[in-house]
Amino acid sequence: MLGVAPKTLTTFLSSSFPFISRNPPSYSHSHSHSHSHPKLSFSFPKPITITAVANPVHVPNRTADPLTPGQFRVDILSESLPFIQKFRGKTIVVKYGGAAMKSPELQASVINDLVLLSCVGLRPVLVHGGGPEINLWLSRLNIQPLFRDGLRVTDAQTMEIVSMVLVGKVNKTLVSLINKAGAIGSITAVGLSGMDGRLLTARPTPKAADLGFVGDVARVDPTVLRPLIDNNHIPVITSVAADEFGQPHNINADTVAGELAAALGAEKLILLTDVAGILEDKEDPKSLVKEIDIKGVKKMMEDGKVGGGMIPKVNCCVRSLAQGVRTASIIDGRVPHSLLLEILTDEGAGTMITG
């Protein structure tokens, strides 16, 4: 992106979203436009002091006087226009977890980014897990969490707690936060589990004998989601689903996000993680691979350059791309406004995998 440093852009975009309100069906302009466009209106706060801005925006025919805060904000918003046009009306599936879920500041960043993206015409869908919150409640109930090969052992008692925490607490907390952040622009969230509307049907994993009620996605039926998305709601989906006999299962949230993205024909799948992305050298945090195709990332896996917890994330991305998702990104959720960086700048915020 020209003119403005990406992090400067995302900071100003995120601070602007309370002043961007949506009121379909048309722009607030004297000329008529398509009814599919949201109404965008802008207002700006009282003047503030802006210092140390890298590469200030150049505007032809402007006087030598310094830009006012309002002018500067509008210039930054205008530079995001090509990206907004590219993704406008497109479905973006975001898997939310890790540090971005544990830190109140990062959580607020993600929530605000989702609302802003919805305000400017994108169609975000949020999928979440909640491992730390599950562990907290297991501890409060004096139940020791058990893991095998990085997967939670989920017996009947643990499954009840997983459902209680993910469906009843984490999901509704996120819905409430989005509703609060989106109040100005009438952006609302609707919380669902995989069991609602038979959105997801689970099947036991091959290791069910060792892991209990841990499942994979057997089938996706997005019928219940489409009217929500079409009416500008943000679906918030937790990774609990029932099998064909009605038994709830705990499913990996990355897997759920990937399968939902494919079923919805999403433009983009984004996995928020606690790492910078895929690294060429796992020991060198500066060796970030910014963009790679399926063939290239499979070669990295064969060469042992992708390992540990990154393997299931990459597999999830590759599977979604094979089913028609345009791009899949693994981004650093520890970076504030990483969603805006990934979607509204050339720089991005991690690794983008293409088909």
Tab-separated table of C-alpha atoms in Angstrom:
chain	number	residue	atom	x	y	z
A	1	MET	CA	0.000	0.000	0.000
A	2	LEU	CA	1.380	3.396	-0.995
A	3	GLY	CA	1.768	6.459	1.177
A	4	VAL	CA	0.921	5.173	4.637
A	5	ALA	CA	2.687	2.540	6.709
A	6	PRO	CA	0.367	-0.498	7.115
A	7	LYS	CA	0.323	-0.360	10.913
A	8	THR	CA	-0.483	3.356	10.768
A	9	LEU	CA	-3.328	2.571	8.400
A	10	THR	CA	-4.831	-0.143	10.587
A	11	THR	CA	-4.563	2.015	13.696
A	12	PHE	CA	-6.504	4.816	12.024
A	13	LEU	CA	-9.013	2.461	10.440
A	14	SER	CA	-9.711	0.815	13.779
A	15	SER	CA	-10.123	4.170	15.484
A	16	SER	CA	-12.443	5.291	12.675
A	17	PHE	CA	-14.950	2.467	12.856
A	18	PRO	CA	-17.239	4.154	15.424
A	19	PHE	CA	-17.708	6.930	12.836
A	20	ILE	CA	-18.565	4.574	9.974
A	21	SER	CA	-22.214	3.537	10.181
A	22	ARG	CA	-24.138	1.299	7.837
A	23	ASN	CA	-27.749	1.788	6.852
A	24	PRO	CA	-28.649	-0.226	3.722
A	25	PRO	CA	-29.666	-0.021	0.959
A	26	SER	CA	-27.761	2.979	-0.525
A	27	TYR	CA	-24.865	5.328	0.003
A	28	SER	CA	-25.651	8.730	1.523
A	29	HIS	CA	-25.078	10.576	-1.742
A	30	SER	CA	-27.256	12.672	-3.983
A	31	HIS	CA	-26.913	10.173	-6.853
A	32	SER	CA	-28.645	6.800	-6.785
A	33	HIS	CA	-26.622	3.614	-6.364
A	34	SER	CA	-27.280	-0.116	-6.342
A	35	HIS	CA	-29.392	-1.326	-3.432
A	36	SER	CA	-26.701	-3.878	-2.637
A	37	HIS	CA	-24.359	-1.168	-1.345
A	38	PRO	CA	-24.292	-0.190	2.332
A	39	LYS	CA	-24.745	3.432	3.312
A	40	LEU	CA	-21.488	4.873	4.578
A	41	SER	CA	-21.349	8.098	6.546
A	42	PHE	CA	-18.286	9.663	8.095
A	43	SER	CA	-17.738	12.026	10.982
A	44	PHE	CA	-14.561	12.825	12.823
A	45	PRO	CA	-13.506	13.506	16.396
A	46	LYS	CA	-12.157	16.728	17.810
A	47	PRO	CA	-8.668	17.645	16.557
A	48	ILE	CA	-5.829	15.589	17.980
A	49	THR	CA	-2.073	15.849	17.692
A	50	ILE	CA	-0.484	13.382	15.252
A	51	THR	CA	3.255	12.849	15.478
A	52	ALA	CA	5.908	10.626	13.904
A	53	VAL	CA	3.823	9.377	10.980
A	54	ALA	CA	5.966	7.463	8.491
A	55	ASN	CA	5.613	8.385	4.810
A	56	PRO	CA	2.862	10.991	5.149
A	57	VAL	CA	0.188	10.935	2.482
A	58	HIS	CA	0.809	13.218	-0.502
A	59	VAL	CA	-2.305	14.929	-1.825
A	60	PRO	CA	-1.893	17.000	-5.041
A	61	ASN	CA	-2.968	20.676	-5.039
A	62	ARG	CA	-3.176	20.840	-1.275
A	63	THR	CA	-1.750	23.882	0.476
A	64	ALA	CA	1.473	23.657	2.445
A	65	ASP	CA	-0.469	23.763	5.703
A	66	PRO	CA	-0.315	20.538	7.760
A	67	LEU	CA	-3.169	18.102	7.306
A	68	THR	CA	-5.920	18.336	9.858
A	69	PRO	CA	-6.679	15.119	11.769
A	70	GLY	CA	-9.878	14.745	9.771
A	71	GLN	CA	-8.093	15.145	6.432
A	72	PHE	CA	-5.409	12.687	7.464
A	73	ARG	CA	-7.985	10.115	8.525
A	74	VAL	CA	-9.880	10.416	5.226
A	75	ASP	CA	-6.653	10.016	3.227
A	76	ILE	CA	-5.874	6.811	5.093
A	77	LEU	CA	-9.384	5.490	4.582
A	78	SER	CA	-9.129	6.241	0.866
A	79	GLU	CA	-5.946	4.143	0.583
A	80	SER	CA	-7.848	1.116	1.873
A	81	LEU	CA	-10.457	1.501	-0.894
A	82	PRO	CA	-8.940	-1.032	-3.365
A	83	PHE	CA	-8.910	-3.693	-0.663
A	84	ILE	CA	-12.444	-2.893	0.477
A	85	GLN	CA	-13.603	-3.120	-3.142
A	86	LYS	CA	-11.819	-6.446	-3.571
A	87	PHE	CA	-13.451	-8.082	-0.549
A	88	ARG	CA	-16.753	-6.214	-0.445
A	89	GLY	CA	-19.663	-8.644	-0.374
A	90	LYS	CA	-17.288	-11.591	0.135
A	91	THR	CA	-17.447	-14.046	3.028
A	92	ILE	CA	-14.400	-14.188	5.297
A	93	VAL	CA	-14.172	-17.014	7.861
A	94	VAL	CA	-11.989	-16.223	10.880
A	95	LYS	CA	-10.856	-18.780	13.433
A	96	TYR	CA	-10.319	-17.017	16.752
A	97	GLY	CA	-8.172	-18.421	19.549
A	98	GLY	CA	-4.803	-18.326	21.276
A	99	ALA	CA	-3.348	-15.112	22.704
A	100	ALA	CA	-5.962	-13.036	20.888
A	101	MET	CA	-8.604	-14.722	23.046
A	102	LYS	CA	-6.717	-14.535	26.363
A	103	SER	CA	-5.636	-10.878	26.234
A	104	PRO	CA	-8.444	-8.326	26.813
A	105	GLU	CA	-6.622	-5.799	24.621
A	106	LEU	CA	-6.188	-8.239	21.729
A	107	GLN	CA	-9.744	-9.464	22.161
A	108	ALA	CA	-11.026	-5.902	21.801
A	109	SER	CA	-8.837	-5.500	18.707
A	110	VAL	CA	-10.336	-8.586	17.035
A	111	ILE	CA	-13.905	-7.618	17.916
A	112	ASN	CA	-13.457	-4.066	16.613
A	113	ASP	CA	-11.830	-5.338	13.415
A	114	LEU	CA	-14.736	-7.706	12.743
A	115	VAL	CA	-17.261	-4.915	13.228
A	116	LEU	CA	-15.317	-2.526	11.007
A	117	LEU	CA	-15.030	-5.134	8.239
A	118	SER	CA	-18.768	-5.733	8.444
A	119	CYS	CA	-19.429	-1.977	8.327
A	120	VAL	CA	-17.546	-1.599	5.038
A	121	GLY	CA	-19.360	-4.470	3.357
A	122	LEU	CA	-17.434	-7.659	4.110
A	123	ARG	CA	-19.291	-10.698	5.478
A	124	PRO	CA	-17.265	-12.071	8.407
A	125	VAL	CA	-17.988	-15.385	10.128
A	126	LEU	CA	-16.244	-16.084	13.440
A	127	VAL	CA	-15.355	-19.601	14.634
A	128	HIS	CA	-13.893	-20.081	18.098
A	129	GLY	CA	-12.584	-22.645	20.527
A	130	GLY	CA	-11.804	-21.926	24.158
A	131	GLY	CA	-9.225	-24.320	25.560
A	132	PRO	CA	-7.926	-22.074	28.376
A	133	GLU	CA	-11.461	-21.345	29.579
A	134	ILE	CA	-12.269	-25.076	29.566
A	135	ASN	CA	-9.147	-25.795	31.616
A	136	LEU	CA	-10.116	-23.062	34.082
A	137	TRP	CA	-13.533	-24.586	34.713
A	138	LEU	CA	-12.171	-28.123	34.913
A	139	SER	CA	-9.773	-26.856	37.580
A	140	ARG	CA	-12.598	-25.177	39.486
A	141	LEU	CA	-14.455	-28.496	39.459
A	142	ASN	CA	-11.310	-30.367	40.570
A	143	ILE	CA	-11.022	-32.290	37.307
A	144	GLN	CA	-7.535	-32.766	35.892
A	145	PRO	CA	-7.354	-32.040	32.124
A	146	LEU	CA	-5.843	-34.912	30.135
A	147	PHE	CA	-4.203	-34.679	26.717
A	148	ARG	CA	-2.895	-37.284	24.280
A	149	ASP	CA	-0.858	-36.212	21.256
A	150	GLY	CA	-1.973	-32.636	21.862
A	151	LEU	CA	-5.682	-33.526	21.811
A	152	ARG	CA	-7.965	-33.213	24.822
A	153	VAL	CA	-9.259	-36.476	26.262
A	154	THR	CA	-12.998	-35.840	26.458
A	155	ASP	CA	-14.982	-38.320	28.518
A	156	ALA	CA	-18.709	-37.861	29.173
A	157	GLN	CA	-18.168	-35.609	32.194
A	158	THR	CA	-15.590	-33.468	30.403
A	159	MET	CA	-17.860	-33.202	27.348
A	160	GLU	CA	-20.609	-31.724	29.521
A	161	ILE	CA	-18.192	-29.089	30.792
A	162	VAL	CA	-16.864	-28.387	27.277
A	163	SER	CA	-20.430	-27.783	26.061
A	164	MET	CA	-21.252	-25.628	29.065
A	165	VAL	CA	-18.147	-23.463	28.658
A	166	LEU	CA	-17.985	-23.141	24.861
A	167	VAL	CA	-21.696	-22.898	24.077
A	168	GLY	CA	-22.978	-21.243	27.240
A	169	LYS	CA	-20.138	-18.922	28.236
A	170	VAL	CA	-17.443	-18.222	25.635
A	171	ASN	CA	-19.848	-18.031	22.693
A	172	LYS	CA	-22.307	-15.719	24.400
A	173	THR	CA	-19.514	-13.503	25.729
A	174	LEU	CA	-18.220	-12.977	22.187
A	175	VAL	CA	-21.729	-12.300	20.887
A	176	SER	CA	-22.234	-9.697	23.603
A	177	LEU	CA	-18.904	-8.001	22.830
A	178	ILE	CA	-19.678	-7.788	19.100
A	179	ASN	CA	-23.172	-6.453	19.770
A	180	LYS	CA	-21.716	-3.780	22.046
A	181	ALA	CA	-18.974	-2.783	19.582
A	182	GLY	CA	-21.384	-2.791	16.642
A	183	ALA	CA	-24.195	-0.857	18.288
A	184	ILE	CA	-23.444	2.388	16.417
A	185	GLY	CA	-23.599	0.732	13.007
A	186	SER	CA	-26.377	-1.716	13.927
A	187	ILE	CA	-23.980	-4.654	13.546
A	188	THR	CA	-25.236	-7.672	15.477
A	189	ALA	CA	-23.886	-11.140	16.172
A	190	VAL	CA	-25.746	-14.437	16.438
A	191	GLY	CA	-24.202	-17.260	18.465
A	192	LEU	CA	-24.475	-20.851	17.258
A	193	SER	CA	-22.994	-24.254	17.935
A	194	GLY	CA	-22.614	-26.947	15.321
A	195	MET	CA	-25.790	-28.529	16.666
A	196	ASP	CA	-27.990	-25.535	15.815
A	197	GLY	CA	-29.870	-26.140	12.584
A	198	ARG	CA	-27.689	-29.233	12.092
A	199	LEU	CA	-25.003	-26.849	10.926
A	200	LEU	CA	-22.344	-29.489	11.593
A	201	THR	CA	-22.587	-33.244	11.933
A	202	ALA	CA	-19.736	-34.855	13.831
A	203	ARG	CA	-18.153	-38.263	13.545
A	204	PRO	CA	-15.786	-39.849	16.077
A	205	THR	CA	-12.079	-39.553	15.326
A	206	PRO	CA	-10.179	-42.748	14.495
A	207	LYS	CA	-8.649	-42.439	17.975
A	208	ALA	CA	-12.029	-42.244	19.708
A	209	ALA	CA	-11.178	-45.216	21.943
A	210	ASP	CA	-8.344	-43.161	23.471
A	211	LEU	CA	-9.797	-39.654	23.213
A	212	GLY	CA	-13.479	-40.132	23.997
A	213	PHE	CA	-15.915	-37.645	22.479
A	214	VAL	CA	-13.440	-35.885	20.200
A	215	GLY	CA	-14.809	-35.607	16.686
A	216	ASP	CA	-14.161	-34.656	13.099
A	217	VAL	CA	-16.570	-32.882	10.749
A	218	ALA	CA	-18.643	-35.422	8.818
A	219	ARG	CA	-20.998	-32.968	7.128
A	220	VAL	CA	-21.701	-29.232	6.890
A	221	ASP	CA	-25.145	-27.806	6.143
A	222	PRO	CA	-24.832	-23.992	6.010
A	223	THR	CA	-28.575	-23.456	5.429
A	224	VAL	CA	-29.032	-21.842	8.843
A	225	LEU	CA	-26.075	-19.496	8.244
A	226	ARG	CA	-26.943	-18.025	4.863
A	227	PRO	CA	-29.897	-15.825	5.920
A	228	LEU	CA	-27.867	-14.536	8.864
A	229	ILE	CA	-24.965	-13.571	6.613
A	230	ASP	CA	-27.272	-12.134	3.942
A	231	ASN	CA	-28.897	-9.908	6.581
A	232	ASN	CA	-25.564	-8.536	7.816
A	233	HIS	CA	-25.341	-10.491	11.062
A	234	ILE	CA	-21.972	-11.846	12.199
A	235	PRO	CA	-22.342	-15.576	12.988
A	236	VAL	CA	-20.260	-16.664	15.982
A	237	ILE	CA	-19.824	-20.437	15.890
A	238	THR	CA	-18.406	-22.707	18.554
A	239	SER	CA	-16.798	-26.025	17.681
A	240	VAL	CA	-19.246	-28.403	19.386
A	241	ALA	CA	-21.382	-30.674	17.193
A	242	ALA	CA	-23.449	-33.834	17.572
A	243	ASP	CA	-23.039	-37.090	15.677
A	244	GLU	CA	-25.904	-38.820	13.859
A	245	PHE	CA	-27.076	-40.298	17.172
A	246	GLY	CA	-27.201	-36.914	18.925
A	247	GLN	CA	-24.030	-37.375	20.989
A	248	PRO	CA	-22.096	-34.075	21.303
A	249	HIS	CA	-18.427	-34.060	20.285
A	250	ASN	CA	-15.617	-31.574	20.772
A	251	ILE	CA	-14.094	-30.687	17.376
A	252	ASN	CA	-10.891	-28.788	16.646
A	253	ALA	CA	-11.885	-25.187	15.872
A	254	ASP	CA	-9.381	-24.892	12.992
A	255	THR	CA	-11.045	-27.879	11.334
A	256	VAL	CA	-14.505	-26.382	11.817
A	257	ALA	CA	-13.389	-23.042	10.341
A	258	GLY	CA	-11.873	-24.708	7.284
A	259	GLU	CA	-14.910	-26.869	6.573
A	260	LEU	CA	-17.306	-23.945	7.049
A	261	ALA	CA	-15.220	-21.754	4.736
A	262	ALA	CA	-15.443	-24.426	2.038
A	263	ALA	CA	-19.190	-24.954	2.489
A	264	LEU	CA	-19.859	-21.202	2.328
A	265	GLY	CA	-17.652	-20.645	-0.706
A	266	ALA	CA	-15.625	-18.149	1.319
A	267	GLU	CA	-13.179	-15.797	-0.327
A	268	LYS	CA	-10.726	-16.191	2.524
A	269	LEU	CA	-10.012	-18.350	5.574
A	270	ILE	CA	-7.963	-16.745	8.354
A	271	LEU	CA	-6.518	-18.643	11.319
A	272	LEU	CA	-5.366	-16.466	14.222
A	273	THR	CA	-2.369	-18.113	15.910
A	274	ASP	CA	0.353	-17.403	18.453
A	275	VAL	CA	3.152	-17.435	15.867
A	276	ALA	CA	4.159	-15.123	13.035
A	277	GLY	CA	3.045	-17.643	10.395
A	278	ILE	CA	4.915	-20.371	8.515
A	279	LEU	CA	8.673	-20.005	8.916
A	280	GLU	CA	11.262	-21.188	6.402
A	281	ASP	CA	13.510	-21.874	9.396
A	282	LYS	CA	11.598	-22.789	12.557
A	283	GLU	CA	14.465	-21.384	14.652
A	284	ASP	CA	14.508	-18.024	12.868
A	285	PRO	CA	11.446	-15.831	13.537
A	286	LYS	CA	12.569	-13.507	10.728
A	287	SER	CA	12.247	-16.245	8.078
A	288	LEU	CA	8.515	-15.719	7.613
A	289	VAL	CA	7.082	-17.098	4.379
A	290	LYS	CA	4.740	-14.334	3.235
A	291	GLU	CA	3.010	-16.252	0.438
A	292	ILE	CA	3.150	-19.846	-0.782
A	293	ASP	CA	1.003	-22.164	-2.878
A	294	ILE	CA	-0.297	-25.628	-1.980
A	295	LYS	CA	2.537	-27.382	-3.789
A	296	GLY	CA	5.141	-25.309	-1.980
A	297	VAL	CA	3.694	-25.785	1.487
A	298	LYS	CA	3.359	-29.548	0.935
A	299	LYS	CA	7.050	-29.606	-0.020
A	300	MET	CA	7.897	-27.762	3.204
A	301	MET	CA	5.972	-30.380	5.180
A	302	GLU	CA	7.783	-33.210	3.377
A	303	ASP	CA	11.106	-31.531	4.177
A	304	GLY	CA	10.209	-31.276	7.859
A	305	LYS	CA	10.091	-27.476	7.829
A	306	VAL	CA	6.504	-27.471	9.087
A	307	GLY	CA	5.985	-29.373	12.313
A	308	GLY	CA	4.168	-29.570	15.619
A	309	GLY	CA	0.939	-27.639	15.994
A	310	MET	CA	1.430	-25.968	12.611
A	311	ILE	CA	0.797	-29.244	10.736
A	312	PRO	CA	-2.960	-29.481	11.445
A	313	LYS	CA	-3.364	-25.767	10.678
A	314	VAL	CA	-1.647	-26.131	7.306
A	315	ASN	CA	-3.651	-29.277	6.534
A	316	CYS	CA	-6.836	-27.391	7.378
A	317	CYS	CA	-5.870	-24.574	4.992
A	318	VAL	CA	-4.897	-26.954	2.188
A	319	ARG	CA	-8.159	-28.886	2.520
A	320	SER	CA	-10.239	-25.690	2.384
A	321	LEU	CA	-8.357	-24.454	-0.694
A	322	ALA	CA	-8.911	-27.800	-2.413
A	323	GLN	CA	-12.644	-27.290	-1.842
A	324	GLY	CA	-12.772	-23.867	-3.454
A	325	VAL	CA	-11.713	-21.284	-0.858
A	326	ARG	CA	-9.662	-18.629	-2.704
A	327	THR	CA	-6.917	-18.035	-0.127
A	328	ALA	CA	-6.111	-19.181	3.403
A	329	SER	CA	-3.916	-17.245	5.822
A	330	ILE	CA	-2.202	-18.180	9.067
A	331	ILE	CA	-1.604	-14.879	10.847
A	332	ASP	CA	-0.099	-13.591	14.072
A	333	GLY	CA	-2.958	-12.981	16.484
A	334	ARG	CA	-0.537	-11.401	18.966
A	335	VAL	CA	-0.320	-8.330	16.714
A	336	PRO	CA	-3.079	-5.766	17.353
A	337	HIS	CA	-5.469	-5.389	14.400
A	338	SER	CA	-3.815	-8.273	12.551
A	339	LEU	CA	-7.121	-8.909	10.759
A	340	LEU	CA	-7.057	-5.436	9.212
A	341	LEU	CA	-3.386	-5.829	8.337
A	342	GLU	CA	-4.117	-9.102	6.554
A	343	ILE	CA	-7.160	-7.930	4.615
A	344	LEU	CA	-6.575	-4.220	3.976
A	345	THR	CA	-2.829	-4.014	3.254
A	346	ASP	CA	-0.356	-5.551	0.813
A	347	GLU	CA	1.947	-6.421	3.699
A	348	GLY	CA	-0.437	-8.817	5.449
A	349	ALA	CA	0.097	-10.218	8.923
A	350	GLY	CA	1.409	-13.738	8.388
A	351	THR	CA	1.490	-16.416	5.689
A	352	MET	CA	-1.030	-16.566	2.847
A	353	ILE	CA	-1.513	-19.941	1.132
A	354	THR	CA	-2.972	-19.989	-2.365
A	355	GLY	CA	-4.424	-22.779	-4.487
